[in-house]
XYZ file of C-alpha atoms in Angstrom:
334
model
C 16.399 -33.198 36.261
C 20.068 -33.977 35.877
C 22.348 -35.738 38.306
C 23.495 -33.514 41.168
C 27.261 -33.249 41.663
C 28.460 -32.656 45.211
C 31.590 -30.507 45.539
C 33.205 -31.552 48.824
C 36.467 -30.199 50.156
C 38.624 -33.028 51.428
C 39.435 -31.134 54.615
C 35.781 -30.991 55.597
C 33.746 -33.737 57.160
C 30.307 -34.076 55.589
C 27.602 -35.961 57.455
C 25.214 -38.430 55.854
C 22.392 -36.161 56.991
C 23.778 -33.300 54.883
C 24.073 -35.513 51.813
C 20.667 -37.136 52.175
C 18.611 -33.970 52.866
C 15.901 -33.665 50.215
C 14.536 -30.096 50.078
C 11.826 -30.979 47.565
C 10.506 -33.831 49.705
C 10.558 -31.569 52.757
C 8.648 -28.825 50.946
C 5.968 -31.227 49.713
C 5.709 -32.842 53.147
C 5.188 -29.489 54.845
C 2.531 -28.529 52.310
C 0.415 -31.378 53.784
C -1.307 -32.237 50.491
C -4.657 -33.969 50.455
C -6.820 -35.263 47.586
C -10.443 -34.645 48.569
C -11.856 -35.147 45.083
C -11.006 -36.922 41.874
C -13.222 -37.885 38.966
C -13.124 -39.443 35.539
C -14.253 -37.173 32.700
C -14.941 -38.230 29.128
C -15.460 -35.945 26.157
C -17.024 -36.186 22.744
C -16.971 -33.586 19.982
C -16.471 -29.887 20.734
C -16.521 -28.614 24.332
C -14.936 -25.925 26.493
C -14.669 -25.364 30.236
C -13.287 -22.480 32.260
C -12.226 -22.226 35.893
C -11.609 -18.919 37.674
C -10.317 -17.950 41.112
C -9.892 -21.439 42.475
C -7.868 -21.593 45.702
C -6.843 -25.202 45.137
C -4.184 -26.817 42.909
C -5.667 -28.854 40.066
C -4.289 -31.842 38.254
C -5.222 -33.501 34.965
C -4.033 -36.870 33.669
C -5.116 -37.564 30.085
C -5.807 -41.257 29.531
C -7.141 -41.046 25.962
C -7.099 -38.404 23.238
C -5.963 -34.812 23.792
C -6.943 -31.718 25.740
C -5.961 -28.114 25.041
C -5.042 -26.042 28.104
C -4.575 -22.261 28.329
C -3.807 -19.654 30.951
C -2.503 -16.076 30.826
C 1.053 -16.927 31.870
C 1.700 -20.268 30.165
C -0.255 -19.740 26.958
C -1.647 -22.773 25.155
C -0.409 -26.260 26.022
C -1.551 -29.464 24.310
C -1.940 -32.347 26.774
C -1.953 -35.770 25.115
C -2.716 -39.266 26.374
C -0.104 -40.227 28.963
C 0.582 -36.593 29.926
C -0.020 -35.007 33.327
C -0.343 -31.358 34.328
C -0.453 -29.779 37.766
C -1.597 -26.189 38.322
C -0.366 -25.223 41.812
C -2.184 -21.876 41.783
C -5.247 -22.248 39.589
C -6.571 -18.707 39.249
C -7.944 -18.522 35.705
C -7.566 -21.184 33.039
C -9.461 -22.893 30.232
C -9.496 -26.358 28.709
C -11.140 -27.399 25.478
C -11.435 -30.259 23.013
C -8.898 -31.200 20.396
C -11.533 -30.611 17.716
C -12.410 -26.940 17.013
C -14.790 -25.371 19.527
C -16.210 -21.948 20.405
C -17.778 -20.185 23.369
C -21.161 -21.674 22.471
C -19.679 -25.061 23.443
C -18.877 -23.858 26.977
C -19.887 -26.424 29.601
C -21.491 -25.120 32.783
C -22.804 -28.393 34.174
C -21.284 -31.711 33.071
C -23.559 -34.687 32.440
C -23.308 -37.320 35.168
C -23.159 -40.725 33.481
C -25.250 -43.662 34.807
C -22.182 -45.795 35.467
C -20.308 -42.978 37.173
C -18.054 -40.306 35.780
C -18.829 -37.116 33.893
C -19.294 -36.237 30.227
C -18.502 -32.988 28.423
C -19.569 -32.307 24.853
C -21.945 -34.660 23.055
C -23.649 -37.131 25.385
C -24.305 -39.700 22.670
C -21.195 -39.275 20.545
C -18.164 -41.584 20.563
C -15.690 -40.986 23.392
C -12.602 -39.279 21.988
C -11.167 -38.017 25.306
C -10.834 -39.572 28.744
C -9.066 -37.954 31.683
C -8.689 -38.208 35.430
C -9.058 -34.765 36.998
C -9.265 -33.466 40.506
C -7.984 -30.988 42.985
C -5.685 -31.255 45.929
C -5.446 -29.038 48.959
C -2.359 -27.760 50.721
C -3.361 -27.772 54.378
C -0.253 -26.056 55.694
C -0.658 -22.449 56.818
C 2.587 -21.792 54.932
C 1.115 -23.010 51.649
C 1.372 -19.568 50.040
C 5.094 -19.333 50.789
C 5.854 -22.938 49.910
C 3.759 -23.104 46.753
C 5.372 -19.852 45.580
C 8.584 -21.874 45.245
C 6.864 -24.212 42.751
C 6.323 -23.581 39.017
C 3.101 -21.908 37.864
C 2.388 -24.906 35.652
C 3.876 -28.389 35.815
C 3.733 -30.441 32.602
C 4.981 -34.029 32.580
C 4.892 -36.069 29.381
C 5.158 -39.804 28.902
C 6.459 -40.726 32.368
C 5.661 -44.367 33.092
C 6.176 -44.036 36.858
C 3.773 -41.103 37.007
C 1.173 -43.011 34.986
C 1.288 -45.863 37.510
C 0.844 -43.424 40.399
C -2.100 -41.754 38.675
C -3.757 -45.123 38.151
C -3.367 -45.962 41.833
C -4.661 -42.529 42.844
C -7.680 -42.883 40.568
C -8.546 -46.334 41.889
C -8.213 -45.187 45.484
C -10.245 -42.021 44.901
C -13.305 -43.898 43.636
C -13.025 -46.749 46.140
C -14.154 -46.970 49.723
C -11.520 -49.133 51.383
C -10.426 -48.615 54.997
C -7.625 -46.047 55.319
C -8.609 -44.382 52.038
C -7.744 -40.836 53.148
C -4.312 -41.837 54.469
C -3.473 -43.716 51.269
C -4.658 -40.778 49.133
C -2.495 -38.319 51.037
C 0.664 -40.408 50.726
C 0.016 -41.242 47.070
C -0.454 -37.572 46.333
C 2.780 -36.658 48.121
C 4.690 -39.162 45.989
C 2.841 -37.973 42.884
C 3.766 -34.344 43.511
C 7.425 -35.174 44.124
C 7.571 -37.389 41.034
C 5.909 -34.744 38.866
C 7.969 -31.843 40.171
C 11.367 -33.494 40.005
C 10.911 -34.359 36.325
C 10.132 -30.805 35.246
C 12.906 -28.473 36.407
C 14.883 -26.914 33.581
C 17.443 -24.075 33.743
C 15.082 -21.814 31.794
C 12.149 -22.262 34.163
C 10.788 -19.338 36.174
C 12.633 -18.688 39.471
C 11.856 -21.079 42.306
C 13.096 -24.015 44.305
C 13.067 -26.416 41.348
C 15.232 -24.155 39.241
C 17.653 -23.782 42.166
C 17.827 -27.557 42.610
C 18.446 -28.031 38.880
C 21.674 -26.024 39.296
C 24.141 -28.656 40.529
C 26.143 -26.154 42.596
C 23.216 -24.289 44.135
C 21.665 -27.667 44.967
C 24.587 -28.392 47.308
C 23.967 -25.173 49.261
C 20.193 -25.649 49.366
C 20.607 -29.198 50.648
C 23.051 -27.968 53.281
C 20.562 -25.364 54.542
C 17.815 -27.959 54.748
C 20.051 -30.532 56.426
C 21.321 -28.129 59.087
C 18.865 -25.241 59.495
C 20.199 -24.569 63.002
C 23.727 -23.902 61.823
C 24.921 -20.269 61.759
C 25.217 -20.106 57.987
C 26.704 -17.107 56.203
C 26.652 -16.355 52.495
C 30.409 -16.986 52.409
C 30.014 -20.452 53.961
C 27.206 -21.377 51.598
C 29.281 -20.156 48.661
C 32.136 -22.435 49.783
C 29.696 -25.368 49.933
C 28.707 -24.614 46.357
C 32.328 -24.003 45.238
C 31.377 -20.576 43.880
C 32.646 -17.102 44.755
C 30.625 -15.225 47.371
C 29.291 -12.560 44.983
C 28.736 -15.082 42.214
C 26.827 -17.372 44.560
C 24.570 -14.579 45.832
C 23.648 -13.399 42.315
C 23.241 -16.929 41.001
C 20.997 -17.912 43.926
C 18.887 -14.747 43.623
C 18.386 -15.306 39.901
C 17.514 -19.013 40.200
C 15.412 -19.138 43.375
C 13.906 -15.662 43.244
C 15.185 -14.529 46.645
C 18.537 -13.938 48.340
C 20.223 -16.899 50.108
C 19.736 -15.544 53.639
C 16.159 -14.553 52.843
C 15.468 -18.117 51.751
C 17.191 -19.522 54.848
C 15.167 -17.280 57.176
C 11.908 -18.187 55.433
C 12.766 -21.890 55.680
C 13.693 -21.608 59.368
C 10.423 -19.859 60.224
C 8.454 -22.392 58.185
C 10.049 -25.186 60.210
C 9.400 -23.262 63.428
C 5.700 -22.957 62.593
C 5.540 -26.687 61.941
C 7.208 -27.418 65.296
C 4.820 -25.041 67.066
C 1.759 -26.633 65.478
C 2.913 -30.076 66.606
C 3.441 -28.769 70.166
C 6.165 -31.344 70.860
C 9.061 -28.979 71.678
C 9.504 -25.973 73.920
C 10.142 -22.533 72.451
C 13.744 -22.794 73.671
C 14.244 -26.102 71.876
C 12.624 -24.811 68.675
C 14.855 -21.719 68.738
C 17.950 -23.934 68.840
C 16.611 -26.239 66.131
C 16.118 -23.377 63.666
C 19.315 -21.442 64.300
C 18.600 -18.803 66.934
C 20.949 -18.261 69.867
C 18.147 -17.687 72.369
C 14.398 -17.992 72.794
C 14.106 -14.205 73.016
C 15.931 -13.648 69.715
C 13.748 -16.279 68.080
C 10.557 -14.752 69.524
C 11.460 -11.301 68.224
C 12.208 -12.602 64.719
C 9.087 -14.774 64.722
C 6.784 -11.979 65.862
C 8.297 -9.588 63.308
C 7.562 -12.024 60.479
C 4.317 -13.667 61.617
C 2.755 -10.891 63.676
C 2.260 -12.861 66.895
C 4.551 -14.509 69.445
C 5.470 -18.194 69.087
C 3.377 -19.095 72.160
C 0.296 -17.313 70.832
C 0.810 -18.812 67.379
C 0.898 -22.334 68.837
C -2.270 -21.669 70.843
C -4.155 -20.226 67.855
C -2.963 -23.010 65.532
C -4.247 -25.677 67.937
C -7.656 -23.985 68.115
C -7.912 -23.581 64.342
C -6.808 -27.092 63.390
C -10.057 -28.798 64.352
C -12.496 -29.461 61.581
C -10.721 -27.917 58.632
C -12.677 -29.110 55.612
C -12.032 -28.943 51.899
C -14.341 -26.811 49.779
C -16.934 -28.615 47.720
C -15.712 -29.533 44.280
C -17.510 -27.598 41.574
C -17.169 -27.329 37.833
C -16.732 -29.682 34.933
C -13.273 -30.824 33.907
C -11.645 -27.961 35.784
């Protein structure tokens, strides 16, 4: 991702909070990622695996050799040693060996090795592929909205910082030190941010990353995240971005995949849900924090979008939060 340029009118006073707001970090933080399972997989000779209808994002870090990945939207992608891929919405994909393979090489149950780890392909053959794979969970109830702002497939190649994070994540995942779950969650947050911020290109599919890769739209997006309670208009956001009002609206819609005010409303309600789940502020205070003039106006907008009142949402969220567990990991490399 390129360097962001901030267009600031000299007659306006810009706070440090506005400049330092990091929408990507906020999105990842609200997703509440966890890493309930990670494993080392080695391969030898021809093999294939397929994963369908998984509700969880998957990641793959290739440590040795190559893996071929395919899904309906992205097509075929070759993942080499040192590369990392993240599949935020893993509905139907396949992976197979670098050497030619066929459906008869499909793996249904990987071999569990005596020293730990899993093997696909020939059990006795030389290891020509090694990878760290696993899944993460997005615990936030807004995961569908938030993950929709992320790319369908994240591919990062040859990033030294990411490789170090993956090594730490792998070591922590197989260890049993005190505080393991806390360390895993924070490592995964950093990993997701590091992976996502290295992948945005102007030609990517619409979403938050593509919006942030546009140096002018990034100013407006940061402003919305820094001051969600401000009474923003499209004209004001366009001035922040130093673009005409109509040009800004069309440019934002094309890059992010939704209109500016639609994005702002979705972000405000996402923040409101987070506040309500934490149960630290009154409905009045939350309404002010997210840009509504009164608790009643906020309650009407919230109920229209969510289907229940803020008070009922907070009560139901508190009851549902106990004992949420990750699904059991199943499958081979995927």
